Amino acid sequence: MAAENPNVFNRLFTPPDKAVQTINDDGIHDPQSPAVGVLQEPKQAFAPLEKSISGNYVDWTKSLKKQQINPLFDYQDPAKKAQPMNLNIVMEVKGSTPDVVFPHDIHTELLDCSVCHPQVFVPQKGANQITMAEIMLGQKCGICHGSVAFPVSDCKACHAGKPAEKKAANKETKK
């Protein structure tokens, strides 16, 4: 028997009316736990932050730049500060899809390097094969993108490199 909605399996395609759920019914928190009554509801917590048009409707990058959020890198050492890394990684993509540009700067302003390295990504060129299927299943980039960061349905946010035809033209001019 087919599912009524073919995307029902995919947590990344949450309809807008269900994007910001209550803690009681988010499927993560135990509604029987007394802690649930102490936690702030996402809708209330996100209200003053910069808006986006997808995901949880928060633009975390703009919110960080406007100092509306202050990431805590180490709960055991609240004084620990970000060490932004000014490095863009360009991952070539097959076909006509634009290449992926991974900006380390915003990621390292929000997260400590140990969040991703070496468990999720090996810090070595060519060591990480990433597929959209893995991302959509909550692996690799999908660990955050689709849950706390913008969803994979916002293609241009990652696929921001030169389209294939431009890459081909550049290779021709270099000959």
PDB file of C-alpha atoms in Angstrom:
ATOM      1  CA  MET A   1       0.000   0.000   0.000  1.00  0.00           C
ATOM      2  CA  ALA A   2       1.519   3.325  -1.101  1.00  0.00           C
ATOM      3  CA  ALA A   3       1.823   6.220   1.298  1.00  0.00           C
ATOM      4  CA  GLU A   4      -0.685   9.008   0.768  1.00  0.00           C
ATOM      5  CA  ASN A   5       2.177  11.510   0.534  1.00  0.00           C
ATOM      6  CA  PRO A   6       5.277  10.222  -1.292  1.00  0.00           C
ATOM      7  CA  ASN A   7       7.492  12.508   0.799  1.00  0.00           C
ATOM      8  CA  VAL A   8       6.142  11.290   4.130  1.00  0.00           C
ATOM      9  CA  PHE A   9       9.419   9.431   4.778  1.00  0.00           C
ATOM     10  CA  ASN A  10      11.487  12.549   4.340  1.00  0.00           C
ATOM     11  CA  ARG A  11      11.840  14.822   7.340  1.00  0.00           C
ATOM     12  CA  LEU A  12      13.249  17.539   5.068  1.00  0.00           C
ATOM     13  CA  PHE A  13       9.967  18.193   3.296  1.00  0.00           C
ATOM     14  CA  THR A  14       7.928  19.278   6.284  1.00  0.00           C
ATOM     15  CA  PRO A  15       4.901  21.340   5.228  1.00  0.00           C
ATOM     16  CA  PRO A  16       5.131  25.000   6.339  1.00  0.00           C
ATOM     17  CA  ASP A  17       2.215  24.672   8.769  1.00  0.00           C
ATOM     18  CA  LYS A  18       4.138  21.973  10.661  1.00  0.00           C
ATOM     19  CA  ALA A  19       7.653  23.456  10.420  1.00  0.00           C
ATOM     20  CA  VAL A  20       7.792  24.840  13.962  1.00  0.00           C
ATOM     21  CA  GLN A  21       6.183  22.230  16.163  1.00  0.00           C
ATOM     22  CA  THR A  22       5.597  22.337  19.880  1.00  0.00           C
ATOM     23  CA  ILE A  23       8.058  20.524  22.090  1.00  0.00           C
ATOM     24  CA  ASN A  24       5.300  18.134  23.176  1.00  0.00           C
ATOM     25  CA  ASP A  25       4.721  16.800  19.660  1.00  0.00           C
ATOM     26  CA  ASP A  26       8.090  17.226  17.931  1.00  0.00           C
ATOM     27  CA  GLY A  27       8.930  13.528  18.163  1.00  0.00           C
ATOM     28  CA  ILE A  28      12.223  14.318  19.900  1.00  0.00           C
ATOM     29  CA  HIS A  29      11.233  15.257  23.444  1.00  0.00           C
ATOM     30  CA  ASP A  30       9.384  12.926  25.799  1.00  0.00           C
ATOM     31  CA  PRO A  31       6.051  14.639  26.488  1.00  0.00           C
ATOM     32  CA  GLN A  32       5.909  12.817  29.848  1.00  0.00           C
ATOM     33  CA  SER A  33       9.152  14.429  31.016  1.00  0.00           C
ATOM     34  CA  PRO A  34       8.796  17.271  33.531  1.00  0.00           C
ATOM     35  CA  ALA A  35      11.544  19.128  31.623  1.00  0.00           C
ATOM     36  CA  VAL A  36       9.165  19.704  28.701  1.00  0.00           C
ATOM     37  CA  GLY A  37       7.236  22.241  30.761  1.00  0.00           C
ATOM     38  CA  VAL A  38      10.430  24.198  31.447  1.00  0.00           C
ATOM     39  CA  LEU A  39      11.661  24.431  27.855  1.00  0.00           C
ATOM     40  CA  GLN A  40      10.774  27.407  25.688  1.00  0.00           C
ATOM     41  CA  GLU A  41       8.590  26.622  22.674  1.00  0.00           C
ATOM     42  CA  PRO A  42      10.370  27.076  19.308  1.00  0.00           C
ATOM     43  CA  LYS A  43       7.777  29.530  17.996  1.00  0.00           C
ATOM     44  CA  GLN A  44       8.401  31.811  20.978  1.00  0.00           C
ATOM     45  CA  ALA A  45      12.188  31.335  20.932  1.00  0.00           C
ATOM     46  CA  PHE A  46      12.497  32.011  17.200  1.00  0.00           C
ATOM     47  CA  ALA A  47      10.116  34.998  17.068  1.00  0.00           C
ATOM     48  CA  PRO A  48      12.735  37.764  17.543  1.00  0.00           C
ATOM     49  CA  LEU A  49      15.252  36.178  15.144  1.00  0.00           C
ATOM     50  CA  GLU A  50      15.825  37.011  11.475  1.00  0.00           C
ATOM     51  CA  LYS A  51      13.378  35.220   9.192  1.00  0.00           C
ATOM     52  CA  SER A  52      13.983  32.894   6.257  1.00  0.00           C
ATOM     53  CA  ILE A  53      11.512  31.461   3.777  1.00  0.00           C
ATOM     54  CA  SER A  54      12.176  27.788   4.511  1.00  0.00           C
ATOM     55  CA  GLY A  55      13.079  25.216   7.131  1.00  0.00           C
ATOM     56  CA  ASN A  56      12.386  26.444  10.642  1.00  0.00           C
ATOM     57  CA  TYR A  57      11.999  29.938   9.153  1.00  0.00           C
ATOM     58  CA  VAL A  58      15.052  31.299  10.985  1.00  0.00           C
ATOM     59  CA  ASP A  59      17.982  32.786   9.083  1.00  0.00           C
ATOM     60  CA  TRP A  60      20.712  31.705  11.489  1.00  0.00           C
ATOM     61  CA  THR A  61      23.472  33.493   9.549  1.00  0.00           C
ATOM     62  CA  LYS A  62      21.724  36.875   9.658  1.00  0.00           C
ATOM     63  CA  SER A  63      20.743  36.299  13.287  1.00  0.00           C
ATOM     64  CA  LEU A  64      24.393  35.652  14.156  1.00  0.00           C
ATOM     65  CA  LYS A  65      25.641  38.692  12.213  1.00  0.00           C
ATOM     66  CA  LYS A  66      23.087  40.896  14.016  1.00  0.00           C
ATOM     67  CA  GLN A  67      24.202  39.378  17.343  1.00  0.00           C
ATOM     68  CA  GLN A  68      20.729  38.039  18.072  1.00  0.00           C
ATOM     69  CA  ILE A  69      22.265  34.688  18.995  1.00  0.00           C
ATOM     70  CA  ASN A  70      25.448  33.865  20.876  1.00  0.00           C
ATOM     71  CA  PRO A  71      26.500  30.252  20.254  1.00  0.00           C
ATOM     72  CA  LEU A  72      27.892  28.312  23.199  1.00  0.00           C
ATOM     73  CA  PHE A  73      30.801  26.202  21.962  1.00  0.00           C
ATOM     74  CA  ASP A  74      31.547  24.248  25.109  1.00  0.00           C
ATOM     75  CA  TYR A  75      29.056  23.906  27.943  1.00  0.00           C
ATOM     76  CA  GLN A  76      31.945  23.066  30.284  1.00  0.00           C
ATOM     77  CA  ASP A  77      33.838  26.202  29.231  1.00  0.00           C
ATOM     78  CA  PRO A  78      31.348  29.014  28.510  1.00  0.00           C
ATOM     79  CA  ALA A  79      34.262  31.406  27.890  1.00  0.00           C
ATOM     80  CA  LYS A  80      35.381  29.438  24.826  1.00  0.00           C
ATOM     81  CA  LYS A  81      34.955  31.576  21.704  1.00  0.00           C
ATOM     82  CA  ALA A  82      34.561  30.841  18.021  1.00  0.00           C
ATOM     83  CA  GLN A  83      37.620  30.484  15.841  1.00  0.00           C
ATOM     84  CA  PRO A  84      36.235  31.376  12.393  1.00  0.00           C
ATOM     85  CA  MET A  85      38.089  29.805   9.496  1.00  0.00           C
ATOM     86  CA  ASN A  86      38.056  31.817   6.277  1.00  0.00           C
ATOM     87  CA  LEU A  87      38.047  28.919   3.813  1.00  0.00           C
ATOM     88  CA  ASN A  88      35.584  27.974   1.103  1.00  0.00           C
ATOM     89  CA  ILE A  89      35.607  24.374  -0.099  1.00  0.00           C
ATOM     90  CA  VAL A  90      34.337  23.915  -3.659  1.00  0.00           C
ATOM     91  CA  MET A  91      32.990  20.444  -4.377  1.00  0.00           C
ATOM     92  CA  GLU A  92      32.573  19.711  -8.059  1.00  0.00           C
ATOM     93  CA  VAL A  93      29.204  18.295  -9.000  1.00  0.00           C
ATOM     94  CA  LYS A  94      28.491  16.112 -12.023  1.00  0.00           C
ATOM     95  CA  GLY A  95      26.147  17.271 -14.747  1.00  0.00           C
ATOM     96  CA  SER A  96      24.790  20.772 -15.142  1.00  0.00           C
ATOM     97  CA  THR A  97      24.117  21.353 -11.441  1.00  0.00           C
ATOM     98  CA  PRO A  98      26.255  24.180 -10.026  1.00  0.00           C
ATOM     99  CA  ASP A  99      29.128  23.142  -7.779  1.00  0.00           C
ATOM    100  CA  VAL A 100      28.685  23.126  -4.009  1.00  0.00           C
ATOM    101  CA  VAL A 101      30.476  25.905  -2.144  1.00  0.00           C
ATOM    102  CA  PHE A 102      30.976  25.099   1.529  1.00  0.00           C
ATOM    103  CA  PRO A 103      31.759  28.236   3.589  1.00  0.00           C
ATOM    104  CA  HIS A 104      33.782  27.290   6.651  1.00  0.00           C
ATOM    105  CA  ASP A 105      33.511  30.824   8.065  1.00  0.00           C
ATOM    106  CA  ILE A 106      29.812  30.760   9.000  1.00  0.00           C
ATOM    107  CA  HIS A 107      29.986  27.138  10.125  1.00  0.00           C
ATOM    108  CA  THR A 108      32.964  27.839  12.408  1.00  0.00           C
ATOM    109  CA  GLU A 109      31.274  30.963  13.790  1.00  0.00           C
ATOM    110  CA  LEU A 110      28.372  28.760  14.873  1.00  0.00           C
ATOM    111  CA  LEU A 111      30.077  25.445  15.654  1.00  0.00           C
ATOM    112  CA  ASP A 112      33.337  24.106  17.000  1.00  0.00           C
ATOM    113  CA  CYS A 113      35.379  22.123  14.444  1.00  0.00           C
ATOM    114  CA  SER A 114      34.985  18.970  16.545  1.00  0.00           C
ATOM    115  CA  VAL A 115      31.247  18.920  15.798  1.00  0.00           C
ATOM    116  CA  CYS A 116      32.052  17.741  12.258  1.00  0.00           C
ATOM    117  CA  HIS A 117      35.700  16.637  12.246  1.00  0.00           C
ATOM    118  CA  PRO A 118      36.715  13.857  12.089  1.00  0.00           C
ATOM    119  CA  GLN A 119      33.515  11.902  12.889  1.00  0.00           C
ATOM    120  CA  VAL A 120      31.274  13.294  10.127  1.00  0.00           C
ATOM    121  CA  PHE A 121      33.860  14.625   7.667  1.00  0.00           C
ATOM    122  CA  VAL A 122      37.507  13.620   7.312  1.00  0.00           C
ATOM    123  CA  PRO A 123      39.496  16.873   6.980  1.00  0.00           C
ATOM    124  CA  GLN A 124      41.306  15.780   3.820  1.00  0.00           C
ATOM    125  CA  LYS A 125      40.692  16.738   0.191  1.00  0.00           C
ATOM    126  CA  GLY A 126      38.757  14.042  -1.657  1.00  0.00           C
ATOM    127  CA  ALA A 127      38.135  11.942   1.449  1.00  0.00           C
ATOM    128  CA  ASN A 128      34.406  12.702   1.693  1.00  0.00           C
ATOM    129  CA  GLN A 129      32.002  11.392  -0.906  1.00  0.00           C
ATOM    130  CA  ILE A 130      28.669  13.102  -0.304  1.00  0.00           C
ATOM    131  CA  THR A 131      25.393  12.247  -2.010  1.00  0.00           C
ATOM    132  CA  MET A 132      22.030  13.960  -1.885  1.00  0.00           C
ATOM    133  CA  ALA A 133      20.525  10.646  -0.765  1.00  0.00           C
ATOM    134  CA  GLU A 134      22.784  10.617   2.314  1.00  0.00           C
ATOM    135  CA  ILE A 135      21.939  14.230   3.096  1.00  0.00           C
ATOM    136  CA  MET A 136      18.208  13.573   2.752  1.00  0.00           C
ATOM    137  CA  LEU A 137      18.534  10.613   5.114  1.00  0.00           C
ATOM    138  CA  GLY A 138      20.086  12.834   7.785  1.00  0.00           C
ATOM    139  CA  GLN A 139      23.705  11.889   7.164  1.00  0.00           C
ATOM    140  CA  LYS A 140      26.726  14.102   6.341  1.00  0.00           C
ATOM    141  CA  CYS A 141      25.380  17.672   5.831  1.00  0.00           C
ATOM    142  CA  GLY A 142      21.891  16.348   6.590  1.00  0.00           C
ATOM    143  CA  ILE A 143      22.766  15.957  10.260  1.00  0.00           C
ATOM    144  CA  CYS A 144      22.040  19.688  10.601  1.00  0.00           C
ATOM    145  CA  HIS A 145      20.475  20.725   7.295  1.00  0.00           C
ATOM    146  CA  GLY A 146      16.850  19.782   7.527  1.00  0.00           C
ATOM    147  CA  SER A 147      16.670  19.817  11.302  1.00  0.00           C
ATOM    148  CA  VAL A 148      18.289  22.973  12.708  1.00  0.00           C
ATOM    149  CA  ALA A 149      19.776  24.574   9.591  1.00  0.00           C
ATOM    150  CA  PHE A 150      18.078  25.440   6.304  1.00  0.00           C
ATOM    151  CA  PRO A 151      16.634  22.424   4.449  1.00  0.00           C
ATOM    152  CA  VAL A 152      18.033  20.759   1.336  1.00  0.00           C
ATOM    153  CA  SER A 153      15.055  22.052  -0.622  1.00  0.00           C
ATOM    154  CA  ASP A 154      16.904  25.409  -0.659  1.00  0.00           C
ATOM    155  CA  CYS A 155      19.250  24.152  -3.416  1.00  0.00           C
ATOM    156  CA  LYS A 156      20.957  27.465  -4.238  1.00  0.00           C
ATOM    157  CA  ALA A 157      22.158  27.883  -0.671  1.00  0.00           C
ATOM    158  CA  CYS A 158      24.750  25.134  -1.269  1.00  0.00           C
ATOM    159  CA  HIS A 159      24.868  24.826  -5.044  1.00  0.00           C
ATOM    160  CA  ALA A 160      26.272  28.329  -5.422  1.00  0.00           C
ATOM    161  CA  GLY A 161      29.272  27.531  -7.617  1.00  0.00           C
ATOM    162  CA  LYS A 162      29.692  28.038 -11.334  1.00  0.00           C
ATOM    163  CA  PRO A 163      27.254  26.076 -13.507  1.00  0.00           C
ATOM    164  CA  ALA A 164      28.749  23.338 -15.682  1.00  0.00           C
ATOM    165  CA  GLU A 165      28.611  25.373 -18.902  1.00  0.00           C
ATOM    166  CA  LYS A 166      30.677  28.138 -17.268  1.00  0.00           C
ATOM    167  CA  LYS A 167      33.163  25.557 -15.975  1.00  0.00           C
ATOM    168  CA  ALA A 168      33.498  24.127 -19.481  1.00  0.00           C
ATOM    169  CA  ALA A 169      34.025  27.600 -20.958  1.00  0.00           C
ATOM    170  CA  ASN A 170      36.692  28.359 -18.351  1.00  0.00           C
ATOM    171  CA  LYS A 171      38.531  25.115 -19.178  1.00  0.00           C
ATOM    172  CA  GLU A 172      38.454  25.983 -22.892  1.00  0.00           C
ATOM    173  CA  THR A 173      39.958  29.446 -22.323  1.00  0.00           C
ATOM    174  CA  LYS A 174      42.774  27.961 -20.238  1.00  0.00           C
ATOM    175  CA  LYS A 175      43.960  25.669 -23.066  1.00  0.00           C
TER     176      LYS A 175
END
